[in-house]
Coordinates of N, CA, C and O in Angstrom, one line a residue:
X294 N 0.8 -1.2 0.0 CA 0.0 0.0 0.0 C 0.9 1.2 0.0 O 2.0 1.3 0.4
X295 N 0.3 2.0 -0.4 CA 1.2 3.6 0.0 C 1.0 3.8 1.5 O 0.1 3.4 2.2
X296 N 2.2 4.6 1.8 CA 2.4 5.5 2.6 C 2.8 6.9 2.6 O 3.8 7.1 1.9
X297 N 2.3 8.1 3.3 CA 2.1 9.1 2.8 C 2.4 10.0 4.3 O 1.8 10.0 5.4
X298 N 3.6 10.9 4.2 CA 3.9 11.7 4.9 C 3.9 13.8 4.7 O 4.7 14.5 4.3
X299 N 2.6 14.0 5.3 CA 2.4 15.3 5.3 C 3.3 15.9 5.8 O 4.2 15.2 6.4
X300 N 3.5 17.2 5.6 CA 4.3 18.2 6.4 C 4.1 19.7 5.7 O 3.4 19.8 4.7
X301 N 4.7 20.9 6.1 CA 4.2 22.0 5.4 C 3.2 23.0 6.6 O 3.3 24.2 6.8
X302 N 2.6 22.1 7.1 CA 1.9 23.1 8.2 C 2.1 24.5 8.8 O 2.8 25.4 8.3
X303 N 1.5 24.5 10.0 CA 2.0 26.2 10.3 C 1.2 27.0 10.9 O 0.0 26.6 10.8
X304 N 1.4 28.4 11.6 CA 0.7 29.4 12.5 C 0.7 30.2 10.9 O 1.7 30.0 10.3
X305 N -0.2 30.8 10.3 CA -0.5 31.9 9.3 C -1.2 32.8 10.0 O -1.6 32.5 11.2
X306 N -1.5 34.1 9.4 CA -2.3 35.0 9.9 C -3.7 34.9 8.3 O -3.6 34.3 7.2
X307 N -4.7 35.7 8.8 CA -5.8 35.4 7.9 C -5.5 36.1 6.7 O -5.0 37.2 6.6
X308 N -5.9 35.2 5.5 CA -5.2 36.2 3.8 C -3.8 35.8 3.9 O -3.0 36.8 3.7
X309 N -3.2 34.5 4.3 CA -1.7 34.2 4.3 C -2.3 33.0 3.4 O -3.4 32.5 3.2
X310 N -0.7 32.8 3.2 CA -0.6 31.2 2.0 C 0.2 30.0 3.0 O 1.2 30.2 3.7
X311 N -0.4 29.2 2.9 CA 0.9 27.9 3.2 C 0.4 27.1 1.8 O -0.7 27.1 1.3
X312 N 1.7 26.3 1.3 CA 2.0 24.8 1.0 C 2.2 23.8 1.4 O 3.4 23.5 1.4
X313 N 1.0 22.7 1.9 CA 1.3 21.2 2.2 C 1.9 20.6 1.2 O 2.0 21.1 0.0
X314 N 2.4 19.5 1.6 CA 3.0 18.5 1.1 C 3.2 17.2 1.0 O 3.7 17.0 2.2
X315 N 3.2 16.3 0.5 CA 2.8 15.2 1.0 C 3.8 14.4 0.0 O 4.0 14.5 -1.2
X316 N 4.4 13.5 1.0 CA 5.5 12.3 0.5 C 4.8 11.7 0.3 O 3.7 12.2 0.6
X317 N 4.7 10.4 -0.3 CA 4.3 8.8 -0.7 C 5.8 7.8 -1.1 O 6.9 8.0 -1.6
X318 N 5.3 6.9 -0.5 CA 6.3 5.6 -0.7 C 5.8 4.5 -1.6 O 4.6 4.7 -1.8
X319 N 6.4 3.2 -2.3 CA 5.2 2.8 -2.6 C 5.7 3.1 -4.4 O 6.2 4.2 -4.7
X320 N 5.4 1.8 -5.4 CA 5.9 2.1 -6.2 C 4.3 2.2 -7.6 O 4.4 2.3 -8.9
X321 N 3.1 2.2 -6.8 CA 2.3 2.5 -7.5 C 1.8 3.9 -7.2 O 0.6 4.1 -7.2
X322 N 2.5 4.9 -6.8 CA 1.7 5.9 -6.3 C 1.1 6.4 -7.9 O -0.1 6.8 -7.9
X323 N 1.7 6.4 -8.9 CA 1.0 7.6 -9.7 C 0.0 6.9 -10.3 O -0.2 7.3 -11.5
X324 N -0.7 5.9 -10.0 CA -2.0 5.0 -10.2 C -2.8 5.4 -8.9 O -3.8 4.7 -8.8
X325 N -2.7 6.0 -8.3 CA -3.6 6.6 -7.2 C -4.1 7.7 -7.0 O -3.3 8.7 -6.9
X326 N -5.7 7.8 -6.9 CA -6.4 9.2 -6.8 C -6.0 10.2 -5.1 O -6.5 9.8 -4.0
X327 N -5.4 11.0 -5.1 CA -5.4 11.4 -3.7 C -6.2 12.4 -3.0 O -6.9 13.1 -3.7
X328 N -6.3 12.5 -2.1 CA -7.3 13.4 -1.3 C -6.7 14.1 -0.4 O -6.1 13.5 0.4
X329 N -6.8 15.4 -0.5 CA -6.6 16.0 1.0 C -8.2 16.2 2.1 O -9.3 16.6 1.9
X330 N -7.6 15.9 3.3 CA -8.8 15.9 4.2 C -8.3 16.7 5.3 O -7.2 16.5 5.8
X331 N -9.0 17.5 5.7 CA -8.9 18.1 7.0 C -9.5 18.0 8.0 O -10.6 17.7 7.6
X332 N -9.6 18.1 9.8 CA -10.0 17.9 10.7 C -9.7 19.0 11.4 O -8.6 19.4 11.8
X333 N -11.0 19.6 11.4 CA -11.2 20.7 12.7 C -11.3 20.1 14.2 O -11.5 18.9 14.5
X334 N -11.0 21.2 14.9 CA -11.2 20.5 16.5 C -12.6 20.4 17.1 O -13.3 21.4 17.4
X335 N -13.2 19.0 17.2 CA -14.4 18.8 17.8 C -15.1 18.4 16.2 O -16.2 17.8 16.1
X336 N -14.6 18.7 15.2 CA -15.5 18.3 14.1 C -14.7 16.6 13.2 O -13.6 16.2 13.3
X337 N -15.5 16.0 12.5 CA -15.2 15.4 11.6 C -14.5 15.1 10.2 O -15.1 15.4 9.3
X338 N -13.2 14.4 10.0 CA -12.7 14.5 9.1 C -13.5 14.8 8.0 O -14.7 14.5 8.0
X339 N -12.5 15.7 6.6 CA -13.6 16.1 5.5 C -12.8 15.8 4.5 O -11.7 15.4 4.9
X340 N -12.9 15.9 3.4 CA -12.1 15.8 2.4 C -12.5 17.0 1.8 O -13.7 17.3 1.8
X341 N -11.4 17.9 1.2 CA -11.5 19.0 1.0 C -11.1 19.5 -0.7 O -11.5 20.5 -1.4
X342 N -10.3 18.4 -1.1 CA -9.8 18.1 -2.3 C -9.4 17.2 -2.7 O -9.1 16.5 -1.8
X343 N -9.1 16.6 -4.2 CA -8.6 15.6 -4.4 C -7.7 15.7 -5.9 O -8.0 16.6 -6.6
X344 N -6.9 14.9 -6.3 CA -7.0 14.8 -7.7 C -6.3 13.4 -7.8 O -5.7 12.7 -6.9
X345 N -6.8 13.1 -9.4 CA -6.6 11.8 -9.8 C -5.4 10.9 -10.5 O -4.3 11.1 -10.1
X346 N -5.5 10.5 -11.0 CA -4.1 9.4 -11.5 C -4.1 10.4 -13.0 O -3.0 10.8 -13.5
X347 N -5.3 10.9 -13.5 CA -4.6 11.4 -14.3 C -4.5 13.3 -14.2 O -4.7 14.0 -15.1
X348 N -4.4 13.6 -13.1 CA -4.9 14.9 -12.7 C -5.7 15.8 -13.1 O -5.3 17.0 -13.3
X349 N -6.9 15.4 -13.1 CA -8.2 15.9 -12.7 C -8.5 15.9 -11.6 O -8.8 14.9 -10.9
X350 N -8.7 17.4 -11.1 CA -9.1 17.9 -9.8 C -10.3 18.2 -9.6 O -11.1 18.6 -10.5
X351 N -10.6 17.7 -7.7 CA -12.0 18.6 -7.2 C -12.2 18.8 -6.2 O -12.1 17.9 -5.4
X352 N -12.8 20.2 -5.7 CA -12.5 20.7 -4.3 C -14.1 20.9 -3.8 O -15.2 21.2 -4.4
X353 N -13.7 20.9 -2.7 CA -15.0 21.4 -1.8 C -15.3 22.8 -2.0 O -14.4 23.6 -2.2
X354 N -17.0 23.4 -2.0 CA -17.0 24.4 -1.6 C -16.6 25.7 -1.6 O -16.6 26.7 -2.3
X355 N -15.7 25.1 0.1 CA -15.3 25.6 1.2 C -13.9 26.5 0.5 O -13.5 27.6 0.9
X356 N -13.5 25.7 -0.3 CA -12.1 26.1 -0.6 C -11.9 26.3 -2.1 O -10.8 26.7 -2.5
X357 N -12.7 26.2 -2.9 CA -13.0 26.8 -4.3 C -12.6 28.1 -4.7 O -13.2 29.2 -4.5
X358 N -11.4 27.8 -5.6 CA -11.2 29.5 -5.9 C -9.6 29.7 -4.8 O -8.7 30.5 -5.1
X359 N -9.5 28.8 -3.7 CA -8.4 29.3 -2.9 C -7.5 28.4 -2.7 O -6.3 28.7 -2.8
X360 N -7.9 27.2 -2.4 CA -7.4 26.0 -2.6 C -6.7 25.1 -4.1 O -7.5 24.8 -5.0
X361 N -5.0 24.6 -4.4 CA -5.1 24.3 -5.4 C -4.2 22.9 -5.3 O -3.0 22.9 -4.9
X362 N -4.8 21.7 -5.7 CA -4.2 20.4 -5.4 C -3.3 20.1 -6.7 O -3.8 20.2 -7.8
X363 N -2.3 19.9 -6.6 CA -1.2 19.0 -7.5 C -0.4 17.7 -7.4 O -0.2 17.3 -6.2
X364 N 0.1 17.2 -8.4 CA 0.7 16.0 -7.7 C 2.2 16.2 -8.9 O 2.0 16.7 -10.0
X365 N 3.5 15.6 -8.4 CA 4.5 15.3 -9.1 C 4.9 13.5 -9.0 O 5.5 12.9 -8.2
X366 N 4.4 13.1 -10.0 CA 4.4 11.5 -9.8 C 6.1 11.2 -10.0 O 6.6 10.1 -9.6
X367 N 6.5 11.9 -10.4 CA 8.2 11.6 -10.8 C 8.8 11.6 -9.3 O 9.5 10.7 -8.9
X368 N 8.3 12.9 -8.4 CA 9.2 12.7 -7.3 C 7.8 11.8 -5.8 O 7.9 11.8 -4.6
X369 N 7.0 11.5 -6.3 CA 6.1 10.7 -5.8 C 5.9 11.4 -4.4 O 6.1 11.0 -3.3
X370 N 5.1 13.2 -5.0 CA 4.6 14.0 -4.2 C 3.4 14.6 -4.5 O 3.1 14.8 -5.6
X371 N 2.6 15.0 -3.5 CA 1.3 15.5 -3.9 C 1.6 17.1 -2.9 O 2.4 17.4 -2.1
X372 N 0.4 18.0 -3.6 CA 0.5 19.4 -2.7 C -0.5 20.1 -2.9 O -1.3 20.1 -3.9
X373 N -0.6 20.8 -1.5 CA -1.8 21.1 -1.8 C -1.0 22.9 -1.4 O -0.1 23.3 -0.6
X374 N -2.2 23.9 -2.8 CA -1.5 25.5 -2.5 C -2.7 25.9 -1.7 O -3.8 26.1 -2.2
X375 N -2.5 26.0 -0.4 CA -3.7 27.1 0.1 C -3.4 28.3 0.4 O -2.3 28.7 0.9
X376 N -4.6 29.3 -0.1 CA -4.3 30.8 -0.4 C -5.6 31.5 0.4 O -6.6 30.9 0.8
X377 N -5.2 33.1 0.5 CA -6.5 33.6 1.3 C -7.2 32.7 2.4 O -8.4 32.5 2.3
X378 N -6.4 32.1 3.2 CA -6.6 31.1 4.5 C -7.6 32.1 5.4 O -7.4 33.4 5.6
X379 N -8.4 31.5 5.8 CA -9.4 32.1 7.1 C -9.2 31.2 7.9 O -8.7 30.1 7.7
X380 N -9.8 31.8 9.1 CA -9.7 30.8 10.1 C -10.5 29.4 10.3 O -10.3 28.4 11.0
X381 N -11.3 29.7 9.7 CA -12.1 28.2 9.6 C -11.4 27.4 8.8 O -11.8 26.2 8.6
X382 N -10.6 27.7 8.4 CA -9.3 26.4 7.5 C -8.7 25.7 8.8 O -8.2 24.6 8.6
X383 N -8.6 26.0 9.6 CA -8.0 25.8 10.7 C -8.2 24.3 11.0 O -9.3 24.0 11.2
X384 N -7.3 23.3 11.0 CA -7.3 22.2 11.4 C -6.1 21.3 11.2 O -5.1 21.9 10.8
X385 N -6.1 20.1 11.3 CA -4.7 18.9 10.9 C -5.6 18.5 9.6 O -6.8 18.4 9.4
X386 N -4.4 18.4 8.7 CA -4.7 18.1 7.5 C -3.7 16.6 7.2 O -2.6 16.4 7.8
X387 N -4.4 15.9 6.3 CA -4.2 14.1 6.1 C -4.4 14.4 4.5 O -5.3 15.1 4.2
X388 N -3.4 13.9 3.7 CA -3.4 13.0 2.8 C -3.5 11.7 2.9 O -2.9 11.0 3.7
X389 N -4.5 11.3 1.8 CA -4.6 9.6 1.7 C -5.0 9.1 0.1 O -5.8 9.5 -0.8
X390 N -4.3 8.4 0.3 CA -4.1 7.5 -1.4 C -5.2 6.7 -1.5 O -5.1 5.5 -1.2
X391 N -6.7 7.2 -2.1 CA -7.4 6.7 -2.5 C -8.0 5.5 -3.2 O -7.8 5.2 -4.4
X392 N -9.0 4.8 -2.3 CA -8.9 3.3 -2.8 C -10.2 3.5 -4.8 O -10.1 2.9 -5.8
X393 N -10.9 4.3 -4.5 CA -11.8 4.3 -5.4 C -12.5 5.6 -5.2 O -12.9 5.9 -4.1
X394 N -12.6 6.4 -6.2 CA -13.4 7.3 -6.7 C -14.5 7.2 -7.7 O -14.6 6.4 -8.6
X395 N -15.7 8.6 -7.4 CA -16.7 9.0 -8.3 C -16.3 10.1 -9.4 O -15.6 11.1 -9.1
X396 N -16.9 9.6 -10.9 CA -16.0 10.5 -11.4 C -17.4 11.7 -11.4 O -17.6 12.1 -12.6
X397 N -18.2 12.3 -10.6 CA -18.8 13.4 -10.7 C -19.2 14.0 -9.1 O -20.0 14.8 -8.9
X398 N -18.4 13.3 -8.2 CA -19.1 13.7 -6.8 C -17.8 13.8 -5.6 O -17.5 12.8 -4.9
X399 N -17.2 14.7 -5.6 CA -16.3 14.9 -4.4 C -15.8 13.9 -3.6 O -14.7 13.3 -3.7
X400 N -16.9 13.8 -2.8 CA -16.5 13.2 -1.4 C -17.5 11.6 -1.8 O -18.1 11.0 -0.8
X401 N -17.6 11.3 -2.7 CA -18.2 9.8 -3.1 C -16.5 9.0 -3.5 O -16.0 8.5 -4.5
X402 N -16.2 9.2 -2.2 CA -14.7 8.3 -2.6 C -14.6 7.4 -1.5 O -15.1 7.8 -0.4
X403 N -13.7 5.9 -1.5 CA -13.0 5.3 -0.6 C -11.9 5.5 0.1 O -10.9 4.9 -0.3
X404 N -11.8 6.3 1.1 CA -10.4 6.3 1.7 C -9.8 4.8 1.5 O -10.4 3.7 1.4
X405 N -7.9 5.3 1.4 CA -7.3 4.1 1.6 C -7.3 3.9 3.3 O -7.6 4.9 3.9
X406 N -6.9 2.8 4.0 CA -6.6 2.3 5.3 C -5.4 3.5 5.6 O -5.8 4.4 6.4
X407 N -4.2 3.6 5.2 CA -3.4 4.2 5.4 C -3.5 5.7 6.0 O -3.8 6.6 5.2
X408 N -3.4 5.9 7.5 CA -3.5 7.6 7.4 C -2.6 8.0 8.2 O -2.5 7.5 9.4
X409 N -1.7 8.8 7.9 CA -0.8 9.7 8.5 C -0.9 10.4 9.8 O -1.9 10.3 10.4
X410 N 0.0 11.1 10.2 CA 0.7 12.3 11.3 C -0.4 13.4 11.1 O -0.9 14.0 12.1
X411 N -0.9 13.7 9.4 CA -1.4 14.7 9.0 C -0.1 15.9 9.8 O 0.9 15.7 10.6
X412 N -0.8 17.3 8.9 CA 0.3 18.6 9.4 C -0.9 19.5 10.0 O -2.0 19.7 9.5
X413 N -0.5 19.9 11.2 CA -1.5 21.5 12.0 C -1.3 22.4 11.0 O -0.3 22.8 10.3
X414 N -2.4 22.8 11.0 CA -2.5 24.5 10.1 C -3.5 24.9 11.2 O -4.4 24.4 11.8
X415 N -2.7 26.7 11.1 CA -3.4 27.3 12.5 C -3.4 28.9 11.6 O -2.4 29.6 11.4
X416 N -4.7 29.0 11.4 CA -4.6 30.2 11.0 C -5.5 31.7 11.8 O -6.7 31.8 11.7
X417 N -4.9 32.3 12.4 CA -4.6 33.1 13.3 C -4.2 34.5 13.5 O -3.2 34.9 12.9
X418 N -4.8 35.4 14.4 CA -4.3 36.6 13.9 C -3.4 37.0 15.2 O -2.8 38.1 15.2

């Protein structure tokens, strides 16, 4: 299976940028759809984005327009650009190497088993 190591996190102020980042191990990563998910405190993991084996992206909502997912299959890394951060972005963020996707509906996907450290993003004034 893949394994996938986030990192990238961070204290921002509101209207700042960070770039996550996400390792994979694993010699099928670039046959895998990935997701970024985030978890607020007291709320439910979400999936916020994703893109696919052949990079086709799709984002939530929430993060449309600010949020931008890529993947480099050569160096078997995924990233996510978040921009104009508010505070409700605020949470630990997880990459996971998706077991199966919908190709018209966000969050109609299989997480893989595999979940990481995820990275804190704390955005804050």
């Amino acid at each position: 299976q893949v394994q996938l190591v986030e990192s990238g996190g961070g204290l921002v102020q509101p209207g700042g940028s960070l770039r996550l980042s996400c390792a994979a191990s694993g010699s099928i990563f670039s046959s895998v759809a990935i997701g970024w998910y985030r978890q607020a405190p007291g709320k439910q993991r979400e999936l916020v984005a994703r893109i696919d084996s052949g990079g086709t992206t799709m984002y939530a909502d929430a993060v449309k327009g600010r949020f931008t997912v890529s993947r480099d299959n050569a160096k078997k890394a995924a990233y996510l650009q978040m921009n104009s951060l508010k505070p409700e972005d605020t949470g630990v963020y997880y990459c996971n190497a998706l077991r199966s996707i919908s190709a018209h509906t966000l969050t109609d996907v299989e997480p893989g088993d595999y979940w990481g450290q995820g990275t804190q993003v704390t955005v804050s004034s």
